[in-house]
Short mmCIF file of N, CA and C in Angstrom, two decimals:
data_model
loop_
_atom_site.label_atom_id
_atom_site.label_comp_id
_atom_site.label_asym_id
_atom_site.label_seq_id
_atom_site.Cartn_x
_atom_site.Cartn_y
_atom_site.Cartn_z
N MET A 1 122.15 83.58 119.17
CA MET A 1 121.18 83.11 120.14
C MET A 1 121.22 84.02 121.37
N PRO A 2 120.05 84.45 121.87
CA PRO A 2 120.04 85.34 123.02
C PRO A 2 120.64 84.67 124.25
N GLU A 3 121.27 85.50 125.07
CA GLU A 3 121.86 84.94 126.28
C GLU A 3 120.77 84.67 127.32
N THR A 4 120.98 83.61 128.08
CA THR A 4 120.03 83.29 129.14
C THR A 4 120.48 83.96 130.42
N VAL A 5 119.56 84.11 131.34
CA VAL A 5 119.84 84.74 132.61
C VAL A 5 119.73 83.67 133.69
N ALA A 6 120.70 83.63 134.59
CA ALA A 6 120.68 82.66 135.69
C ALA A 6 119.55 83.02 136.66
N LEU A 7 118.67 82.08 136.91
CA LEU A 7 117.54 82.28 137.82
C LEU A 7 117.61 81.26 138.94
N ASP A 8 117.50 81.74 140.17
CA ASP A 8 117.47 80.80 141.29
C ASP A 8 116.02 80.46 141.63
N PRO A 9 115.78 79.54 142.57
CA PRO A 9 114.41 79.13 142.88
C PRO A 9 113.50 80.29 143.32
N VAL A 10 114.04 81.28 144.01
CA VAL A 10 113.22 82.43 144.43
C VAL A 10 112.80 83.25 143.21
N ASP A 11 113.74 83.47 142.28
CA ASP A 11 113.40 84.18 141.04
C ASP A 11 112.30 83.45 140.29
N LEU A 12 112.42 82.14 140.19
CA LEU A 12 111.41 81.36 139.47
C LEU A 12 110.05 81.45 140.14
N ARG A 13 110.01 81.43 141.46
CA ARG A 13 108.72 81.57 142.16
C ARG A 13 108.13 82.95 141.93
N ILE A 14 108.98 83.97 141.96
CA ILE A 14 108.51 85.35 141.69
C ILE A 14 107.92 85.43 140.29
N LEU A 15 108.62 84.88 139.31
CA LEU A 15 108.14 84.94 137.92
C LEU A 15 106.82 84.20 137.75
N ARG A 16 106.72 83.03 138.36
CA ARG A 16 105.47 82.27 138.24
C ARG A 16 104.30 83.04 138.83
N LEU A 17 104.51 83.66 139.98
CA LEU A 17 103.43 84.42 140.62
C LEU A 17 103.06 85.65 139.80
N LEU A 18 104.05 86.37 139.31
CA LEU A 18 103.78 87.59 138.53
C LEU A 18 103.12 87.26 137.19
N GLN A 19 103.48 86.12 136.58
CA GLN A 19 102.83 85.74 135.33
C GLN A 19 101.34 85.53 135.52
N ASN A 20 100.96 85.02 136.65
CA ASN A 20 99.55 84.76 136.91
C ASN A 20 98.80 86.01 137.36
N ASP A 21 99.48 86.95 138.00
CA ASP A 21 98.86 88.21 138.42
C ASP A 21 99.94 89.27 138.55
N ALA A 22 100.14 90.04 137.48
CA ALA A 22 101.18 91.06 137.46
C ALA A 22 100.89 92.23 138.40
N ARG A 23 99.67 92.27 138.94
CA ARG A 23 99.31 93.35 139.86
C ARG A 23 99.56 92.98 141.32
N THR A 24 100.14 91.83 141.59
CA THR A 24 100.45 91.43 142.95
C THR A 24 101.38 92.46 143.58
N THR A 25 101.08 92.87 144.80
CA THR A 25 101.93 93.85 145.47
C THR A 25 103.25 93.19 145.89
N TYR A 26 104.28 94.01 146.07
CA TYR A 26 105.56 93.47 146.50
C TYR A 26 105.44 92.82 147.88
N ARG A 27 104.63 93.39 148.74
CA ARG A 27 104.44 92.82 150.08
C ARG A 27 103.84 91.41 149.96
N ASP A 28 102.77 91.25 149.15
CA ASP A 28 102.15 89.93 148.98
C ASP A 28 103.10 88.97 148.27
N LEU A 29 103.80 89.46 147.27
CA LEU A 29 104.74 88.63 146.54
C LEU A 29 105.85 88.13 147.47
N ALA A 30 106.39 89.04 148.29
CA ALA A 30 107.46 88.68 149.23
C ALA A 30 106.98 87.63 150.22
N ALA A 31 105.76 87.79 150.71
CA ALA A 31 105.22 86.82 151.67
C ALA A 31 105.07 85.45 151.03
N GLN A 32 104.66 85.41 149.79
CA GLN A 32 104.44 84.13 149.11
C GLN A 32 105.74 83.40 148.77
N VAL A 33 106.82 84.16 148.56
CA VAL A 33 108.09 83.51 148.22
C VAL A 33 109.03 83.42 149.42
N GLY A 34 108.67 84.05 150.54
CA GLY A 34 109.46 83.92 151.75
C GLY A 34 110.68 84.80 151.83
N VAL A 35 110.59 86.01 151.28
CA VAL A 35 111.68 86.98 151.39
C VAL A 35 111.12 88.31 151.87
N ALA A 36 112.00 89.23 152.27
CA ALA A 36 111.57 90.56 152.70
C ALA A 36 111.06 91.35 151.49
N PRO A 37 110.10 92.26 151.70
CA PRO A 37 109.60 93.08 150.57
C PRO A 37 110.70 93.82 149.84
N SER A 38 111.70 94.35 150.56
CA SER A 38 112.79 95.06 149.89
C SER A 38 113.61 94.12 149.01
N THR A 39 113.81 92.90 149.48
CA THR A 39 114.52 91.89 148.68
C THR A 39 113.72 91.56 147.42
N CYS A 40 112.42 91.41 147.59
CA CYS A 40 111.55 91.12 146.46
C CYS A 40 111.61 92.25 145.43
N LEU A 41 111.53 93.49 145.91
CA LEU A 41 111.61 94.66 145.03
C LEU A 41 112.93 94.65 144.26
N ASP A 42 114.05 94.38 144.96
CA ASP A 42 115.36 94.34 144.30
C ASP A 42 115.42 93.25 143.24
N ARG A 43 114.85 92.08 143.57
CA ARG A 43 114.88 90.97 142.62
C ARG A 43 114.06 91.28 141.37
N VAL A 44 112.88 91.86 141.55
CA VAL A 44 112.03 92.20 140.39
C VAL A 44 112.73 93.26 139.55
N ALA A 45 113.36 94.24 140.20
CA ALA A 45 114.10 95.28 139.46
C ALA A 45 115.23 94.64 138.65
N ARG A 46 115.96 93.68 139.23
CA ARG A 46 117.04 92.99 138.52
C ARG A 46 116.48 92.19 137.35
N LEU A 47 115.33 91.54 137.55
CA LEU A 47 114.72 90.77 136.46
C LEU A 47 114.29 91.69 135.32
N ARG A 48 113.86 92.90 135.64
CA ARG A 48 113.52 93.88 134.60
C ARG A 48 114.77 94.34 133.86
N ARG A 49 115.79 94.72 134.63
CA ARG A 49 117.03 95.21 134.01
C ARG A 49 117.67 94.17 133.10
N SER A 50 117.60 92.92 133.49
CA SER A 50 118.22 91.85 132.71
C SER A 50 117.38 91.44 131.50
N GLY A 51 116.16 91.97 131.39
CA GLY A 51 115.31 91.68 130.24
C GLY A 51 114.45 90.43 130.39
N VAL A 52 114.47 89.80 131.57
CA VAL A 52 113.61 88.64 131.79
C VAL A 52 112.16 89.10 131.82
N ILE A 53 111.89 90.16 132.57
CA ILE A 53 110.55 90.77 132.60
C ILE A 53 110.55 91.88 131.56
N LEU A 54 109.68 91.72 130.56
CA LEU A 54 109.66 92.67 129.45
C LEU A 54 108.70 93.83 129.66
N GLY A 55 107.71 93.67 130.50
CA GLY A 55 106.74 94.73 130.72
C GLY A 55 105.45 94.16 131.23
N HIS A 56 104.44 94.98 131.22
CA HIS A 56 103.11 94.59 131.66
C HIS A 56 102.15 94.92 130.53
N GLU A 57 101.19 94.06 130.32
CA GLU A 57 100.24 94.27 129.23
C GLU A 57 98.83 94.41 129.75
N LEU A 58 98.08 95.22 129.07
CA LEU A 58 96.66 95.34 129.31
C LEU A 58 95.97 94.64 128.15
N ARG A 59 95.19 93.62 128.44
CA ARG A 59 94.49 92.89 127.38
C ARG A 59 93.08 93.45 127.23
N LEU A 60 92.70 93.72 126.00
CA LEU A 60 91.39 94.27 125.69
C LEU A 60 90.56 93.24 124.95
N ASP A 61 89.25 93.32 125.11
CA ASP A 61 88.34 92.43 124.39
C ASP A 61 87.97 93.11 123.07
N PRO A 62 88.46 92.59 121.93
CA PRO A 62 88.18 93.24 120.65
C PRO A 62 86.70 93.33 120.33
N THR A 63 85.90 92.35 120.77
CA THR A 63 84.47 92.36 120.50
C THR A 63 83.82 93.57 121.16
N LYS A 64 84.20 93.87 122.39
CA LYS A 64 83.62 95.00 123.11
C LYS A 64 84.07 96.34 122.54
N LEU A 65 85.12 96.30 121.70
CA LEU A 65 85.60 97.52 121.05
C LEU A 65 85.13 97.61 119.60
N GLY A 66 84.15 96.77 119.24
CA GLY A 66 83.59 96.82 117.89
C GLY A 66 84.41 96.08 116.85
N ARG A 67 85.30 95.20 117.28
CA ARG A 67 86.12 94.44 116.34
C ARG A 67 85.93 92.95 116.60
N GLY A 68 84.72 92.48 116.31
CA GLY A 68 84.35 91.12 116.64
C GLY A 68 84.80 90.05 115.67
N LEU A 69 85.40 90.43 114.56
CA LEU A 69 85.89 89.45 113.59
C LEU A 69 87.42 89.48 113.61
N GLU A 70 88.01 88.31 113.91
CA GLU A 70 89.46 88.21 113.92
C GLU A 70 89.89 87.20 112.86
N ALA A 71 91.06 87.44 112.30
CA ALA A 71 91.57 86.57 111.24
C ALA A 71 93.08 86.49 111.32
N LEU A 72 93.60 85.43 110.70
CA LEU A 72 95.04 85.28 110.51
C LEU A 72 95.30 85.40 109.02
N LEU A 73 96.20 86.30 108.65
CA LEU A 73 96.54 86.51 107.25
C LEU A 73 97.95 85.96 107.01
N SER A 74 98.06 84.98 106.15
CA SER A 74 99.36 84.45 105.74
C SER A 74 99.81 85.26 104.54
N VAL A 75 101.00 85.83 104.62
CA VAL A 75 101.48 86.75 103.59
C VAL A 75 102.80 86.25 103.03
N GLN A 76 102.89 86.26 101.70
CA GLN A 76 104.13 85.91 101.02
C GLN A 76 104.61 87.15 100.27
N LEU A 77 105.87 87.50 100.49
CA LEU A 77 106.45 88.66 99.79
C LEU A 77 107.12 88.20 98.51
N ARG A 78 107.22 89.14 97.59
CA ARG A 78 107.85 88.89 96.29
C ARG A 78 108.82 90.03 96.02
N PRO A 79 110.06 89.91 96.00
CA PRO A 79 110.87 88.86 96.62
C PRO A 79 111.01 89.15 98.12
N HIS A 80 111.46 88.17 98.86
CA HIS A 80 111.63 88.30 100.31
C HIS A 80 113.04 88.82 100.55
N ARG A 81 113.17 90.17 100.46
CA ARG A 81 114.49 90.80 100.60
C ARG A 81 114.45 91.80 101.74
N ARG A 82 115.62 92.00 102.36
CA ARG A 82 115.75 92.87 103.53
C ARG A 82 115.21 94.28 103.28
N GLU A 83 115.47 94.84 102.12
CA GLU A 83 115.01 96.21 101.87
C GLU A 83 113.49 96.33 101.81
N LEU A 84 112.80 95.22 101.59
CA LEU A 84 111.34 95.22 101.58
C LEU A 84 110.76 94.87 102.94
N VAL A 85 111.50 94.08 103.71
CA VAL A 85 111.01 93.60 105.00
C VAL A 85 110.77 94.75 105.97
N GLY A 86 111.74 95.63 106.14
CA GLY A 86 111.62 96.73 107.10
C GLY A 86 110.38 97.59 106.88
N PRO A 87 110.21 98.15 105.69
CA PRO A 87 109.03 98.97 105.44
C PRO A 87 107.72 98.19 105.56
N PHE A 88 107.72 96.94 105.13
CA PHE A 88 106.51 96.13 105.25
C PHE A 88 106.14 95.95 106.73
N VAL A 89 107.11 95.57 107.54
CA VAL A 89 106.86 95.36 108.97
C VAL A 89 106.38 96.65 109.62
N GLU A 90 107.03 97.76 109.33
CA GLU A 90 106.62 99.04 109.92
C GLU A 90 105.17 99.37 109.56
N ARG A 91 104.81 99.18 108.30
CA ARG A 91 103.45 99.51 107.86
C ARG A 91 102.41 98.61 108.53
N ILE A 92 102.67 97.32 108.58
CA ILE A 92 101.70 96.40 109.16
C ILE A 92 101.56 96.64 110.66
N ARG A 93 102.67 96.90 111.34
CA ARG A 93 102.60 97.17 112.79
C ARG A 93 101.84 98.46 113.09
N ALA A 94 101.84 99.39 112.15
CA ALA A 94 101.16 100.67 112.36
C ALA A 94 99.65 100.60 112.12
N LEU A 95 99.18 99.52 111.49
CA LEU A 95 97.75 99.40 111.23
C LEU A 95 96.99 99.17 112.53
N PRO A 96 95.93 99.91 112.77
CA PRO A 96 95.17 99.72 114.01
C PRO A 96 94.51 98.34 114.11
N GLU A 97 94.33 97.68 112.99
CA GLU A 97 93.70 96.35 112.98
C GLU A 97 94.69 95.24 113.38
N SER A 98 95.98 95.51 113.29
CA SER A 98 97.00 94.50 113.56
C SER A 98 97.10 94.23 115.06
N ARG A 99 97.05 92.94 115.41
CA ARG A 99 97.19 92.53 116.81
C ARG A 99 98.53 91.87 117.06
N ALA A 100 99.05 91.14 116.09
CA ALA A 100 100.36 90.49 116.22
C ALA A 100 100.90 90.23 114.82
N LEU A 101 102.21 90.23 114.72
CA LEU A 101 102.89 90.00 113.44
C LEU A 101 104.04 89.03 113.69
N PHE A 102 104.09 87.97 112.90
CA PHE A 102 105.12 86.95 113.03
C PHE A 102 105.88 86.81 111.72
N HIS A 103 107.20 86.83 111.77
CA HIS A 103 108.06 86.56 110.62
C HIS A 103 108.35 85.07 110.66
N LEU A 104 108.07 84.37 109.56
CA LEU A 104 108.08 82.91 109.55
C LEU A 104 109.16 82.34 108.63
N ALA A 105 109.47 81.07 108.87
CA ALA A 105 110.21 80.26 107.92
C ALA A 105 109.19 79.35 107.27
N GLY A 106 109.37 79.04 106.02
CA GLY A 106 108.41 78.18 105.34
C GLY A 106 107.83 78.87 104.13
N PRO A 107 106.71 78.35 103.61
CA PRO A 107 106.15 78.91 102.37
C PRO A 107 105.60 80.33 102.55
N ASP A 108 105.15 80.68 103.75
CA ASP A 108 104.66 82.04 104.00
C ASP A 108 105.73 82.81 104.75
N ASP A 109 105.82 84.10 104.46
CA ASP A 109 106.84 84.93 105.10
C ASP A 109 106.34 85.56 106.40
N TYR A 110 105.04 85.86 106.45
CA TYR A 110 104.47 86.51 107.63
C TYR A 110 103.11 85.92 107.97
N LEU A 111 102.79 85.98 109.24
CA LEU A 111 101.45 85.66 109.72
C LEU A 111 101.01 86.88 110.52
N VAL A 112 99.87 87.44 110.14
CA VAL A 112 99.37 88.65 110.78
C VAL A 112 98.03 88.36 111.42
N HIS A 113 97.92 88.63 112.71
CA HIS A 113 96.66 88.48 113.44
C HIS A 113 95.98 89.85 113.41
N VAL A 114 94.77 89.90 112.87
CA VAL A 114 94.05 91.16 112.76
C VAL A 114 92.68 91.05 113.42
N ALA A 115 92.14 92.19 113.84
CA ALA A 115 90.78 92.28 114.38
C ALA A 115 90.07 93.43 113.68
N VAL A 116 88.89 93.13 113.13
CA VAL A 116 88.12 94.11 112.37
C VAL A 116 86.65 94.04 112.79
N ALA A 117 85.86 95.00 112.32
CA ALA A 117 84.44 95.05 112.68
C ALA A 117 83.64 93.96 111.98
N GLY A 118 83.99 93.64 110.75
CA GLY A 118 83.21 92.65 110.00
C GLY A 118 83.88 92.30 108.70
N THR A 119 83.18 91.54 107.87
CA THR A 119 83.77 91.05 106.63
C THR A 119 84.11 92.17 105.65
N ALA A 120 83.31 93.23 105.61
CA ALA A 120 83.62 94.34 104.70
C ALA A 120 84.92 95.01 105.11
N ASP A 121 85.13 95.17 106.42
CA ASP A 121 86.40 95.76 106.89
C ASP A 121 87.57 94.84 106.62
N LEU A 122 87.36 93.53 106.76
CA LEU A 122 88.43 92.58 106.47
C LEU A 122 88.79 92.64 104.99
N GLN A 123 87.79 92.68 104.13
CA GLN A 123 88.05 92.78 102.69
C GLN A 123 88.81 94.06 102.36
N ARG A 124 88.37 95.18 102.94
CA ARG A 124 89.06 96.46 102.71
C ARG A 124 90.50 96.38 103.17
N LEU A 125 90.73 95.80 104.35
CA LEU A 125 92.08 95.69 104.88
C LEU A 125 92.97 94.86 103.96
N VAL A 126 92.49 93.71 103.54
CA VAL A 126 93.28 92.83 102.68
C VAL A 126 93.58 93.51 101.35
N LEU A 127 92.57 94.12 100.74
CA LEU A 127 92.78 94.74 99.43
C LEU A 127 93.58 96.04 99.50
N ASP A 128 93.29 96.90 100.47
CA ASP A 128 93.94 98.21 100.53
C ASP A 128 95.31 98.19 101.19
N GLU A 129 95.50 97.33 102.18
CA GLU A 129 96.74 97.38 102.95
C GLU A 129 97.70 96.23 102.67
N PHE A 130 97.22 95.18 102.05
CA PHE A 130 98.10 94.04 101.79
C PHE A 130 98.30 93.81 100.30
N THR A 131 97.27 93.39 99.59
CA THR A 131 97.46 93.01 98.18
C THR A 131 97.77 94.20 97.28
N SER A 132 97.50 95.42 97.74
CA SER A 132 97.84 96.59 96.94
C SER A 132 99.33 96.92 97.01
N ARG A 133 100.04 96.33 97.93
CA ARG A 133 101.48 96.58 98.06
C ARG A 133 102.23 95.77 97.01
N ARG A 134 103.17 96.40 96.32
CA ARG A 134 103.90 95.75 95.23
C ARG A 134 104.66 94.52 95.70
N GLU A 135 105.17 94.55 96.93
CA GLU A 135 105.99 93.43 97.40
C GLU A 135 105.18 92.22 97.87
N VAL A 136 103.86 92.38 97.99
CA VAL A 136 103.02 91.26 98.46
C VAL A 136 102.61 90.41 97.27
N ALA A 137 103.04 89.14 97.31
CA ALA A 137 102.73 88.22 96.22
C ALA A 137 101.41 87.49 96.47
N ARG A 138 101.12 87.18 97.74
CA ARG A 138 99.93 86.38 98.03
C ARG A 138 99.51 86.61 99.47
N VAL A 139 98.18 86.58 99.68
CA VAL A 139 97.61 86.65 101.02
C VAL A 139 96.55 85.57 101.13
N GLU A 140 96.61 84.78 102.18
CA GLU A 140 95.56 83.82 102.48
C GLU A 140 94.94 84.21 103.81
N THR A 141 93.62 84.19 103.87
CA THR A 141 92.89 84.61 105.06
C THR A 141 92.24 83.42 105.74
N ARG A 142 92.43 83.35 107.04
CA ARG A 142 91.79 82.32 107.85
C ARG A 142 91.04 83.01 108.99
N LEU A 143 89.74 82.78 109.06
CA LEU A 143 88.94 83.38 110.12
C LEU A 143 89.18 82.63 111.43
N ILE A 144 89.15 83.38 112.52
CA ILE A 144 89.29 82.80 113.85
C ILE A 144 87.90 82.70 114.44
N PHE A 145 87.46 81.49 114.72
CA PHE A 145 86.15 81.29 115.35
C PHE A 145 86.24 81.49 116.85
N GLN A 146 87.30 80.98 117.45
CA GLN A 146 87.46 81.07 118.90
C GLN A 146 88.94 80.91 119.21
N GLN A 147 89.37 81.52 120.32
CA GLN A 147 90.76 81.36 120.73
C GLN A 147 90.83 81.21 122.24
N TRP A 148 91.90 80.58 122.67
CA TRP A 148 92.13 80.36 124.09
C TRP A 148 93.54 80.78 124.43
N SER A 149 93.72 81.36 125.60
CA SER A 149 95.07 81.60 126.10
C SER A 149 95.60 80.29 126.62
N CYS A 150 96.88 80.08 126.47
CA CYS A 150 97.47 78.80 126.88
C CYS A 150 98.29 78.93 128.14
N GLY A 151 98.13 80.00 128.85
CA GLY A 151 98.81 80.13 130.13
C GLY A 151 100.16 80.79 130.00
N PRO A 152 100.75 81.06 131.13
CA PRO A 152 102.03 81.77 131.13
C PRO A 152 103.19 80.88 130.71
N LEU A 153 104.24 81.51 130.28
CA LEU A 153 105.47 80.82 129.92
C LEU A 153 106.26 80.62 131.21
N LEU A 154 106.25 79.42 131.71
CA LEU A 154 106.96 79.13 132.95
C LEU A 154 108.40 78.75 132.64
N PRO A 155 109.36 79.34 133.35
CA PRO A 155 110.74 78.91 133.15
C PRO A 155 110.87 77.44 133.52
N PRO A 156 111.74 76.71 132.83
CA PRO A 156 111.89 75.28 133.14
C PRO A 156 112.46 75.09 134.54
N ALA A 157 112.07 74.01 135.18
CA ALA A 157 112.62 73.69 136.49
C ALA A 157 114.06 73.28 136.31
N ARG A 158 114.86 73.49 137.34
CA ARG A 158 116.30 73.19 137.28
C ARG A 158 116.59 71.73 136.95
N ASP A 159 115.72 70.82 137.40
CA ASP A 159 115.96 69.39 137.17
C ASP A 159 115.44 68.93 135.81
N GLY A 160 114.92 69.86 134.99
CA GLY A 160 114.42 69.51 133.68
C GLY A 160 112.97 69.11 133.64
N SER A 161 112.35 68.97 134.83
CA SER A 161 110.93 68.60 134.87
C SER A 161 110.06 69.81 134.60
N ALA A 162 108.80 69.58 134.36
CA ALA A 162 107.85 70.67 134.11
C ALA A 162 107.18 71.13 135.40
N ALA A 163 107.59 70.59 136.53
CA ALA A 163 106.95 70.93 137.80
C ALA A 163 107.17 72.38 138.17
N PRO A 164 106.17 73.04 138.79
CA PRO A 164 106.30 74.44 139.18
C PRO A 164 107.31 74.67 140.28
#
């Protein structure tokens, strides 16, 4: 189990603010949490070094990039062995259509979120990149009609409540 990092109330406020707007300047962030900008900079650097802050992401609209059809592919490997997992994961992560890859427990081994231009591209992807692989036993495709972001992952409050 990964080790947790001790976070004080100032760290938690910094994380909550950065989750909502990662482009907030250190000066504005420091003013909002009530510390000096240099202190804020040091705290953010410590949160990065400790692995609490993993990075910054740029989110793109797949529709505006010509990939208006998104799907979830449930994949079952035959057999589900370590020597097959590594190459499979590397190949799927390298596909330009892949948006996310999840290794699962249960009847399916993987869930792959993909974005393609249309149904012909989805069919090509499933047939050429998934079912053509010897280790893939089954693929089920589910189209995504709409999706919503569910907000940032807020660290739990010290008292166990969900309050910010």
